[in-house]
PDB file of C-alpha atoms in Angstrom:
ATOM      1  CA  UNK A   1     -34.011  62.502 -62.503  1.00  0.00           C
ATOM      2  CA  UNK A   2     -36.952  60.285 -61.490  1.00  0.00           C
ATOM      3  CA  UNK A   3     -40.457  60.860 -62.834  1.00  0.00           C
ATOM      4  CA  UNK A   4     -42.661  63.028 -60.565  1.00  0.00           C
ATOM      5  CA  UNK A   5     -45.093  61.031 -58.439  1.00  0.00           C
ATOM      6  CA  UNK A   6     -47.820  63.614 -58.995  1.00  0.00           C
ATOM      7  CA  UNK A   7     -48.629  64.677 -62.575  1.00  0.00           C
ATOM      8  CA  UNK A   8     -49.173  68.258 -63.699  1.00  0.00           C
ATOM      9  CA  UNK A   9     -52.585  68.918 -62.170  1.00  0.00           C
ATOM     10  CA  UNK A  10     -53.872  71.574 -64.617  1.00  0.00           C
ATOM     11  CA  UNK A  11     -52.946  69.304 -67.523  1.00  0.00           C
ATOM     12  CA  UNK A  12     -55.051  66.511 -66.005  1.00  0.00           C
ATOM     13  CA  UNK A  13     -58.208  68.559 -66.560  1.00  0.00           C
ATOM     14  CA  UNK A  14     -57.264  70.074 -69.926  1.00  0.00           C
ATOM     15  CA  UNK A  15     -59.621  69.004 -72.746  1.00  0.00           C
ATOM     16  CA  UNK A  16     -57.896  70.947 -75.518  1.00  0.00           C
ATOM     17  CA  UNK A  17     -58.081  69.001 -78.776  1.00  0.00           C
ATOM     18  CA  UNK A  18     -60.967  66.824 -77.586  1.00  0.00           C
ATOM     19  CA  UNK A  19     -64.311  66.717 -79.404  1.00  0.00           C
ATOM     20  CA  UNK A  20     -67.221  66.424 -76.964  1.00  0.00           C
ATOM     21  CA  UNK A  21     -70.737  65.530 -78.150  1.00  0.00           C
ATOM     22  CA  UNK A  22     -73.474  66.473 -75.674  1.00  0.00           C
ATOM     23  CA  UNK A  23     -76.988  65.249 -76.462  1.00  0.00           C
ATOM     24  CA  UNK A  24     -79.962  67.366 -75.499  1.00  0.00           C
ATOM     25  CA  UNK A  25     -77.777  70.439 -75.150  1.00  0.00           C
ATOM     26  CA  UNK A  26     -79.825  73.294 -76.575  1.00  0.00           C
ATOM     27  CA  UNK A  27     -80.898  74.262 -73.034  1.00  0.00           C
ATOM     28  CA  UNK A  28     -80.790  73.321 -69.372  1.00  0.00           C
ATOM     29  CA  UNK A  29     -78.297  70.801 -68.019  1.00  0.00           C
ATOM     30  CA  UNK A  30     -76.961  69.846 -71.439  1.00  0.00           C
ATOM     31  CA  UNK A  31     -76.211  73.428 -72.384  1.00  0.00           C
ATOM     32  CA  UNK A  32     -74.390  74.051 -69.085  1.00  0.00           C
ATOM     33  CA  UNK A  33     -72.312  70.901 -69.543  1.00  0.00           C
ATOM     34  CA  UNK A  34     -71.465  71.829 -73.131  1.00  0.00           C
ATOM     35  CA  UNK A  35     -70.331  75.294 -72.084  1.00  0.00           C
ATOM     36  CA  UNK A  36     -68.320  73.858 -69.186  1.00  0.00           C
ATOM     37  CA  UNK A  37     -66.526  71.332 -71.388  1.00  0.00           C
ATOM     38  CA  UNK A  38     -65.769  74.078 -73.894  1.00  0.00           C
ATOM     39  CA  UNK A  39     -64.385  76.168 -71.046  1.00  0.00           C
ATOM     40  CA  UNK A  40     -61.954  73.317 -70.295  1.00  0.00           C
ATOM     41  CA  UNK A  41     -60.745  73.455 -73.889  1.00  0.00           C
ATOM     42  CA  UNK A  42     -62.977  70.971 -75.699  1.00  0.00           C
ATOM     43  CA  UNK A  43     -64.531  71.496 -79.108  1.00  0.00           C
ATOM     44  CA  UNK A  44     -68.214  70.956 -78.368  1.00  0.00           C
ATOM     45  CA  UNK A  45     -70.956  69.483 -80.536  1.00  0.00           C
ATOM     46  CA  UNK A  46     -74.464  70.484 -79.490  1.00  0.00           C
ATOM     47  CA  UNK A  47     -77.489  68.299 -80.211  1.00  0.00           C
ATOM     48  CA  UNK A  48     -81.250  68.697 -80.095  1.00  0.00           C
ATOM     49  CA  UNK A  49     -84.354  68.003 -82.131  1.00  0.00           C
ATOM     50  CA  UNK A  50     -85.431  71.639 -82.562  1.00  0.00           C
ATOM     51  CA  UNK A  51     -83.168  73.216 -85.229  1.00  0.00           C
ATOM     52  CA  UNK A  52     -84.210  76.784 -84.380  1.00  0.00           C
ATOM     53  CA  UNK A  53     -83.519  76.475 -80.666  1.00  0.00           C
ATOM     54  CA  UNK A  54     -80.250  74.688 -81.422  1.00  0.00           C
ATOM     55  CA  UNK A  55     -79.190  77.501 -83.768  1.00  0.00           C
ATOM     56  CA  UNK A  56     -79.920  80.119 -81.106  1.00  0.00           C
ATOM     57  CA  UNK A  57     -77.841  78.229 -78.547  1.00  0.00           C
ATOM     58  CA  UNK A  58     -75.008  77.853 -81.054  1.00  0.00           C
ATOM     59  CA  UNK A  59     -75.016  81.586 -81.758  1.00  0.00           C
ATOM     60  CA  UNK A  60     -75.025  82.453 -78.054  1.00  0.00           C
ATOM     61  CA  UNK A  61     -72.153  80.110 -77.218  1.00  0.00           C
ATOM     62  CA  UNK A  62     -70.204  81.195 -80.288  1.00  0.00           C
ATOM     63  CA  UNK A  63     -70.464  84.797 -79.129  1.00  0.00           C
ATOM     64  CA  UNK A  64     -69.282  83.858 -75.646  1.00  0.00           C
ATOM     65  CA  UNK A  65     -66.551  81.347 -76.485  1.00  0.00           C
ATOM     66  CA  UNK A  66     -65.342  82.443 -79.899  1.00  0.00           C
ATOM     67  CA  UNK A  67     -66.118  81.022 -83.317  1.00  0.00           C
ATOM     68  CA  UNK A  68     -65.124  77.504 -84.272  1.00  0.00           C
ATOM     69  CA  UNK A  69     -65.334  76.076 -80.750  1.00  0.00           C
ATOM     70  CA  UNK A  70     -68.980  74.990 -80.943  1.00  0.00           C
ATOM     71  CA  UNK A  71     -70.903  73.031 -83.570  1.00  0.00           C
ATOM     72  CA  UNK A  72     -74.523  71.896 -83.725  1.00  0.00           C
ATOM     73  CA  UNK A  73     -76.251  68.857 -85.227  1.00  0.00           C
ATOM     74  CA  UNK A  74     -80.009  68.426 -85.035  1.00  0.00           C
ATOM     75  CA  UNK A  75     -81.042  64.768 -84.874  1.00  0.00           C
ATOM     76  CA  UNK A  76     -83.398  62.506 -82.924  1.00  0.00           C
ATOM     77  CA  UNK A  77     -81.381  60.438 -80.452  1.00  0.00           C
ATOM     78  CA  UNK A  78     -84.099  57.750 -80.419  1.00  0.00           C
ATOM     79  CA  UNK A  79     -83.827  57.153 -84.186  1.00  0.00           C
ATOM     80  CA  UNK A  80     -81.187  54.475 -84.830  1.00  0.00           C
ATOM     81  CA  UNK A  81     -80.519  55.459 -88.447  1.00  0.00           C
ATOM     82  CA  UNK A  82     -80.400  59.180 -87.646  1.00  0.00           C
ATOM     83  CA  UNK A  83     -77.938  58.546 -84.796  1.00  0.00           C
ATOM     84  CA  UNK A  84     -75.603  56.503 -86.987  1.00  0.00           C
ATOM     85  CA  UNK A  85     -75.680  59.127 -89.750  1.00  0.00           C
ATOM     86  CA  UNK A  86     -75.143  62.048 -87.358  1.00  0.00           C
ATOM     87  CA  UNK A  87     -72.236  60.456 -85.488  1.00  0.00           C
ATOM     88  CA  UNK A  88     -70.559  59.635 -88.802  1.00  0.00           C
ATOM     89  CA  UNK A  89     -70.998  63.253 -89.936  1.00  0.00           C
ATOM     90  CA  UNK A  90     -69.633  64.662 -86.680  1.00  0.00           C
ATOM     91  CA  UNK A  91     -66.553  62.460 -86.851  1.00  0.00           C
ATOM     92  CA  UNK A  92     -65.946  63.398 -90.492  1.00  0.00           C
ATOM     93  CA  UNK A  93     -66.705  67.111 -90.265  1.00  0.00           C
ATOM     94  CA  UNK A  94     -65.569  68.001 -86.717  1.00  0.00           C
ATOM     95  CA  UNK A  95     -63.343  65.142 -85.576  1.00  0.00           C
ATOM     96  CA  UNK A  96     -63.365  61.870 -83.635  1.00  0.00           C
ATOM     97  CA  UNK A  97     -65.652  62.070 -80.612  1.00  0.00           C
ATOM     98  CA  UNK A  98     -63.453  61.744 -77.540  1.00  0.00           C
ATOM     99  CA  UNK A  99     -66.182  62.550 -75.017  1.00  0.00           C
ATOM    100  CA  UNK A 100     -69.872  61.684 -75.209  1.00  0.00           C
ATOM    101  CA  UNK A 101     -72.372  63.050 -72.707  1.00  0.00           C
ATOM    102  CA  UNK A 102     -75.704  61.230 -72.920  1.00  0.00           C
ATOM    103  CA  UNK A 103     -77.929  63.939 -71.479  1.00  0.00           C
ATOM    104  CA  UNK A 104     -81.115  63.902 -73.598  1.00  0.00           C
ATOM    105  CA  UNK A 105     -84.170  63.161 -71.491  1.00  0.00           C
ATOM    106  CA  UNK A 106     -87.853  63.791 -70.885  1.00  0.00           C
ATOM    107  CA  UNK A 107     -90.190  63.523 -67.913  1.00  0.00           C
ATOM    108  CA  UNK A 108     -93.836  62.431 -67.703  1.00  0.00           C
ATOM    109  CA  UNK A 109     -95.657  62.813 -64.395  1.00  0.00           C
ATOM    110  CA  UNK A 110     -98.642  60.439 -64.233  1.00  0.00           C
ATOM    111  CA  UNK A 111     -99.501  57.682 -61.723  1.00  0.00           C
ATOM    112  CA  UNK A 112     -98.593  54.240 -63.059  1.00  0.00           C
ATOM    113  CA  UNK A 113    -102.200  53.028 -63.056  1.00  0.00           C
ATOM    114  CA  UNK A 114    -103.128  55.923 -65.383  1.00  0.00           C
ATOM    115  CA  UNK A 115    -100.001  55.821 -67.537  1.00  0.00           C
ATOM    116  CA  UNK A 116    -100.439  55.182 -71.258  1.00  0.00           C
ATOM    117  CA  UNK A 117     -98.082  52.584 -72.736  1.00  0.00           C
ATOM    118  CA  UNK A 118     -97.089  55.063 -75.446  1.00  0.00           C
ATOM    119  CA  UNK A 119     -95.881  57.534 -72.808  1.00  0.00           C
ATOM    120  CA  UNK A 120     -93.994  54.751 -71.002  1.00  0.00           C
ATOM    121  CA  UNK A 121     -92.207  53.868 -74.239  1.00  0.00           C
ATOM    122  CA  UNK A 122     -91.474  57.512 -75.073  1.00  0.00           C
ATOM    123  CA  UNK A 123     -89.727  58.120 -71.745  1.00  0.00           C
ATOM    124  CA  UNK A 124     -87.786  54.840 -71.858  1.00  0.00           C
ATOM    125  CA  UNK A 125     -86.693  55.432 -75.447  1.00  0.00           C
ATOM    126  CA  UNK A 126     -85.561  59.003 -74.784  1.00  0.00           C
ATOM    127  CA  UNK A 127     -83.966  58.539 -71.366  1.00  0.00           C
ATOM    128  CA  UNK A 128     -82.477  55.046 -71.715  1.00  0.00           C
ATOM    129  CA  UNK A 129     -82.491  53.630 -75.239  1.00  0.00           C
ATOM    130  CA  UNK A 130     -80.953  56.793 -76.693  1.00  0.00           C
ATOM    131  CA  UNK A 131     -77.924  56.353 -74.422  1.00  0.00           C
ATOM    132  CA  UNK A 132     -77.465  52.868 -75.848  1.00  0.00           C
ATOM    133  CA  UNK A 133     -77.889  54.026 -79.457  1.00  0.00           C
ATOM    134  CA  UNK A 134     -75.582  57.035 -79.287  1.00  0.00           C
ATOM    135  CA  UNK A 135     -73.173  55.262 -76.949  1.00  0.00           C
ATOM    136  CA  UNK A 136     -72.881  52.279 -79.287  1.00  0.00           C
ATOM    137  CA  UNK A 137     -72.331  54.486 -82.345  1.00  0.00           C
ATOM    138  CA  UNK A 138     -69.583  56.484 -80.633  1.00  0.00           C
ATOM    139  CA  UNK A 139     -67.995  53.486 -78.905  1.00  0.00           C
ATOM    140  CA  UNK A 140     -67.335  51.715 -82.200  1.00  0.00           C
ATOM    141  CA  UNK A 141     -64.766  54.323 -83.210  1.00  0.00           C
ATOM    142  CA  UNK A 142     -63.519  54.812 -79.636  1.00  0.00           C
ATOM    143  CA  UNK A 143     -62.713  51.086 -79.481  1.00  0.00           C
ATOM    144  CA  UNK A 144     -60.699  51.337 -82.697  1.00  0.00           C
ATOM    145  CA  UNK A 145     -58.746  54.306 -81.269  1.00  0.00           C
ATOM    146  CA  UNK A 146     -58.272  52.708 -77.855  1.00  0.00           C
ATOM    147  CA  UNK A 147     -59.609  55.655 -75.850  1.00  0.00           C
ATOM    148  CA  UNK A 148     -62.765  57.580 -75.030  1.00  0.00           C
ATOM    149  CA  UNK A 149     -65.035  58.915 -72.313  1.00  0.00           C
ATOM    150  CA  UNK A 150     -68.786  58.367 -71.995  1.00  0.00           C
ATOM    151  CA  UNK A 151     -70.786  60.187 -69.320  1.00  0.00           C
ATOM    152  CA  UNK A 152     -74.424  59.197 -68.825  1.00  0.00           C
ATOM    153  CA  UNK A 153     -76.650  61.688 -67.028  1.00  0.00           C
ATOM    154  CA  UNK A 154     -78.646  59.663 -64.540  1.00  0.00           C
ATOM    155  CA  UNK A 155     -80.580  60.974 -61.506  1.00  0.00           C
ATOM    156  CA  UNK A 156     -81.231  60.434 -57.824  1.00  0.00           C
ATOM    157  CA  UNK A 157     -84.135  58.434 -59.254  1.00  0.00           C
ATOM    158  CA  UNK A 158     -81.515  55.898 -60.321  1.00  0.00           C
ATOM    159  CA  UNK A 159     -81.519  54.921 -56.640  1.00  0.00           C
ATOM    160  CA  UNK A 160     -84.732  56.361 -55.194  1.00  0.00           C
ATOM    161  CA  UNK A 161     -88.389  56.327 -56.198  1.00  0.00           C
ATOM    162  CA  UNK A 162     -91.147  58.883 -55.811  1.00  0.00           C
ATOM    163  CA  UNK A 163     -94.830  58.498 -56.734  1.00  0.00           C
ATOM    164  CA  UNK A 164     -95.933  59.750 -60.133  1.00  0.00           C
ATOM    165  CA  UNK A 165     -92.710  59.385 -62.150  1.00  0.00           C
ATOM    166  CA  UNK A 166     -92.532  55.627 -62.724  1.00  0.00           C
ATOM    167  CA  UNK A 167     -91.158  55.578 -66.279  1.00  0.00           C
ATOM    168  CA  UNK A 168     -88.485  58.153 -65.458  1.00  0.00           C
ATOM    169  CA  UNK A 169     -87.439  56.145 -62.396  1.00  0.00           C
ATOM    170  CA  UNK A 170     -87.271  52.938 -64.426  1.00  0.00           C
ATOM    171  CA  UNK A 171     -85.265  54.622 -67.192  1.00  0.00           C
ATOM    172  CA  UNK A 172     -82.752  56.248 -64.851  1.00  0.00           C
ATOM    173  CA  UNK A 173     -82.325  53.023 -62.882  1.00  0.00           C
ATOM    174  CA  UNK A 174     -81.665  51.261 -66.151  1.00  0.00           C
ATOM    175  CA  UNK A 175     -79.181  53.948 -67.162  1.00  0.00           C
ATOM    176  CA  UNK A 176     -77.165  53.330 -64.004  1.00  0.00           C
ATOM    177  CA  UNK A 177     -76.948  49.626 -64.846  1.00  0.00           C
ATOM    178  CA  UNK A 178     -76.277  50.321 -68.529  1.00  0.00           C
ATOM    179  CA  UNK A 179     -73.306  52.421 -67.387  1.00  0.00           C
ATOM    180  CA  UNK A 180     -71.909  49.341 -65.636  1.00  0.00           C
ATOM    181  CA  UNK A 181     -72.564  47.135 -68.665  1.00  0.00           C
ATOM    182  CA  UNK A 182     -70.790  49.570 -70.996  1.00  0.00           C
ATOM    183  CA  UNK A 183     -67.792  49.735 -68.654  1.00  0.00           C
ATOM    184  CA  UNK A 184     -67.680  45.947 -68.375  1.00  0.00           C
ATOM    185  CA  UNK A 185     -67.494  45.574 -72.161  1.00  0.00           C
ATOM    186  CA  UNK A 186     -65.449  48.602 -73.210  1.00  0.00           C
ATOM    187  CA  UNK A 187     -62.945  49.269 -70.403  1.00  0.00           C
ATOM    188  CA  UNK A 188     -60.414  46.909 -72.003  1.00  0.00           C
ATOM    189  CA  UNK A 189     -60.432  49.219 -75.019  1.00  0.00           C
ATOM    190  CA  UNK A 190     -59.359  52.230 -72.967  1.00  0.00           C
ATOM    191  CA  UNK A 191     -62.856  53.671 -72.586  1.00  0.00           C
ATOM    192  CA  UNK A 192     -64.175  55.021 -69.282  1.00  0.00           C
ATOM    193  CA  UNK A 193     -67.953  54.994 -68.864  1.00  0.00           C
ATOM    194  CA  UNK A 194     -69.453  56.690 -65.812  1.00  0.00           C
ATOM    195  CA  UNK A 195     -72.657  58.453 -64.815  1.00  0.00           C
ATOM    196  CA  UNK A 196     -73.561  61.635 -63.012  1.00  0.00           C
ATOM    197  CA  UNK A 197     -76.727  61.453 -60.926  1.00  0.00           C
ATOM    198  CA  UNK A 198     -77.989  64.946 -60.112  1.00  0.00           C
ATOM    199  CA  UNK A 199     -80.412  65.664 -57.322  1.00  0.00           C
ATOM    200  CA  UNK A 200     -83.211  68.162 -57.728  1.00  0.00           C
ATOM    201  CA  UNK A 201     -81.946  70.948 -59.983  1.00  0.00           C
ATOM    202  CA  UNK A 202     -83.701  74.203 -60.725  1.00  0.00           C
ATOM    203  CA  UNK A 203     -84.098  74.149 -64.518  1.00  0.00           C
ATOM    204  CA  UNK A 204     -86.691  75.048 -67.107  1.00  0.00           C
ATOM    205  CA  UNK A 205     -88.032  71.480 -66.876  1.00  0.00           C
ATOM    206  CA  UNK A 206     -88.488  71.676 -63.082  1.00  0.00           C
ATOM    207  CA  UNK A 207     -89.631  75.298 -62.783  1.00  0.00           C
ATOM    208  CA  UNK A 208     -93.209  74.272 -61.929  1.00  0.00           C
ATOM    209  CA  UNK A 209     -91.855  72.224 -59.017  1.00  0.00           C
ATOM    210  CA  UNK A 210     -89.666  75.099 -57.817  1.00  0.00           C
ATOM    211  CA  UNK A 211     -92.745  77.334 -57.871  1.00  0.00           C
ATOM    212  CA  UNK A 212     -94.854  74.798 -55.934  1.00  0.00           C
ATOM    213  CA  UNK A 213     -94.535  75.923 -52.311  1.00  0.00           C
ATOM    214  CA  UNK A 214     -95.155  72.462 -50.830  1.00  0.00           C
ATOM    215  CA  UNK A 215     -92.780  70.678 -53.175  1.00  0.00           C
ATOM    216  CA  UNK A 216     -90.125  73.353 -52.756  1.00  0.00           C
ATOM    217  CA  UNK A 217     -90.342  72.951 -48.982  1.00  0.00           C
ATOM    218  CA  UNK A 218     -90.016  69.166 -49.359  1.00  0.00           C
ATOM    219  CA  UNK A 219     -86.869  69.488 -51.501  1.00  0.00           C
ATOM    220  CA  UNK A 220     -85.259  71.960 -49.111  1.00  0.00           C
ATOM    221  CA  UNK A 221     -86.092  69.776 -46.126  1.00  0.00           C
ATOM    222  CA  UNK A 222     -85.078  66.499 -47.769  1.00  0.00           C
ATOM    223  CA  UNK A 223     -81.726  67.783 -49.071  1.00  0.00           C
ATOM    224  CA  UNK A 224     -78.986  68.154 -46.432  1.00  0.00           C
ATOM    225  CA  UNK A 225     -77.536  71.091 -48.367  1.00  0.00           C
ATOM    226  CA  UNK A 226     -80.961  72.773 -47.927  1.00  0.00           C
ATOM    227  CA  UNK A 227     -81.095  74.105 -51.494  1.00  0.00           C
ATOM    228  CA  UNK A 228     -81.931  73.175 -55.039  1.00  0.00           C
ATOM    229  CA  UNK A 229     -78.973  72.337 -57.207  1.00  0.00           C
ATOM    230  CA  UNK A 230     -78.187  74.170 -60.437  1.00  0.00           C
ATOM    231  CA  UNK A 231     -76.819  72.898 -63.755  1.00  0.00           C
ATOM    232  CA  UNK A 232     -73.535  74.629 -62.858  1.00  0.00           C
ATOM    233  CA  UNK A 233     -73.134  72.164 -59.967  1.00  0.00           C
ATOM    234  CA  UNK A 234     -72.604  69.394 -62.535  1.00  0.00           C
ATOM    235  CA  UNK A 235     -69.919  71.140 -64.571  1.00  0.00           C
ATOM    236  CA  UNK A 236     -66.948  70.347 -62.328  1.00  0.00           C
ATOM    237  CA  UNK A 237     -67.794  66.638 -61.977  1.00  0.00           C
ATOM    238  CA  UNK A 238     -68.420  66.419 -65.732  1.00  0.00           C
ATOM    239  CA  UNK A 239     -65.054  67.988 -66.599  1.00  0.00           C
ATOM    240  CA  UNK A 240     -63.376  65.571 -64.172  1.00  0.00           C
ATOM    241  CA  UNK A 241     -65.049  62.528 -65.741  1.00  0.00           C
ATOM    242  CA  UNK A 242     -64.269  63.822 -69.245  1.00  0.00           C
ATOM    243  CA  UNK A 243     -60.610  64.439 -68.462  1.00  0.00           C
ATOM    244  CA  UNK A 244     -57.488  62.315 -67.924  1.00  0.00           C
ATOM    245  CA  UNK A 245     -57.918  62.966 -64.193  1.00  0.00           C
ATOM    246  CA  UNK A 246     -60.502  60.146 -64.030  1.00  0.00           C
ATOM    247  CA  UNK A 247     -58.548  57.598 -66.085  1.00  0.00           C
ATOM    248  CA  UNK A 248     -59.014  54.774 -63.535  1.00  0.00           C
ATOM    249  CA  UNK A 249     -62.661  55.532 -62.704  1.00  0.00           C
ATOM    250  CA  UNK A 250     -65.040  53.231 -64.541  1.00  0.00           C
ATOM    251  CA  UNK A 251     -68.639  52.057 -64.243  1.00  0.00           C
ATOM    252  CA  UNK A 252     -69.411  54.449 -61.394  1.00  0.00           C
ATOM    253  CA  UNK A 253     -72.440  56.618 -60.722  1.00  0.00           C
ATOM    254  CA  UNK A 254     -71.469  59.861 -58.988  1.00  0.00           C
ATOM    255  CA  UNK A 255     -74.367  61.421 -57.072  1.00  0.00           C
ATOM    256  CA  UNK A 256     -74.373  65.215 -57.204  1.00  0.00           C
ATOM    257  CA  UNK A 257     -77.376  65.728 -54.976  1.00  0.00           C
ATOM    258  CA  UNK A 258     -76.485  67.868 -51.967  1.00  0.00           C
ATOM    259  CA  UNK A 259     -76.496  64.705 -49.849  1.00  0.00           C
ATOM    260  CA  UNK A 260     -80.083  63.604 -50.591  1.00  0.00           C
ATOM    261  CA  UNK A 261     -79.253  59.927 -51.140  1.00  0.00           C
ATOM    262  CA  UNK A 262     -77.207  59.517 -47.936  1.00  0.00           C
ATOM    263  CA  UNK A 263     -79.928  60.401 -45.439  1.00  0.00           C
ATOM    264  CA  UNK A 264     -83.336  58.988 -44.476  1.00  0.00           C
TER     265      UNK A 264
END
């Protein structure tokens, strides 16, 4: 009997046996992605800099998903030595990282002419350099194994600019190009590197914007879907990029923005 032309579809999205490290996952987008990957079968490693908040998130997800499915490691993703040590510990204590989600990020809303250089560096280091540091640390073992998935969380600001968020725009634009560079170097080793670029999502970090009547009206009018996104909107695309279903997708940035970047 000949091999089926179409593989078993549920198996394509099954992450059972895969260790997924999600940076910046004690809340918001990162937490939703971690829970979604765990729901697809992955063993998830949470990360954040606040040990107390991380412990609370671990306890909550443990209660929901069952013990042993979720782990937590507090480390600063902008600290090269701390990243190397943490990744080594995760791979020894939990298992080889098969999926990395570079989600950690910060925002700083100040006009460029008033922006302090220290704040510029802080945003670039957190939103861009950390993806290089953690990505490099994880890729070294992925290359040796001949497989792996890296998902960088970019933004519509990877492609668009808005006044007052210059360093964030620069960092997310750089992250889109870093995604291509990683794919160019690591695809031959069986690694797929892609990015998700969310539109405006209602999260703890954006709550002030949601509550601003003028800004809320702008988002609703500017987005063809006429709504804010939610972290849950990213879960399906993230599971797809983390799974065997996306085995021939590499170096791409997938915009999950309700259509914002396709209209003028």
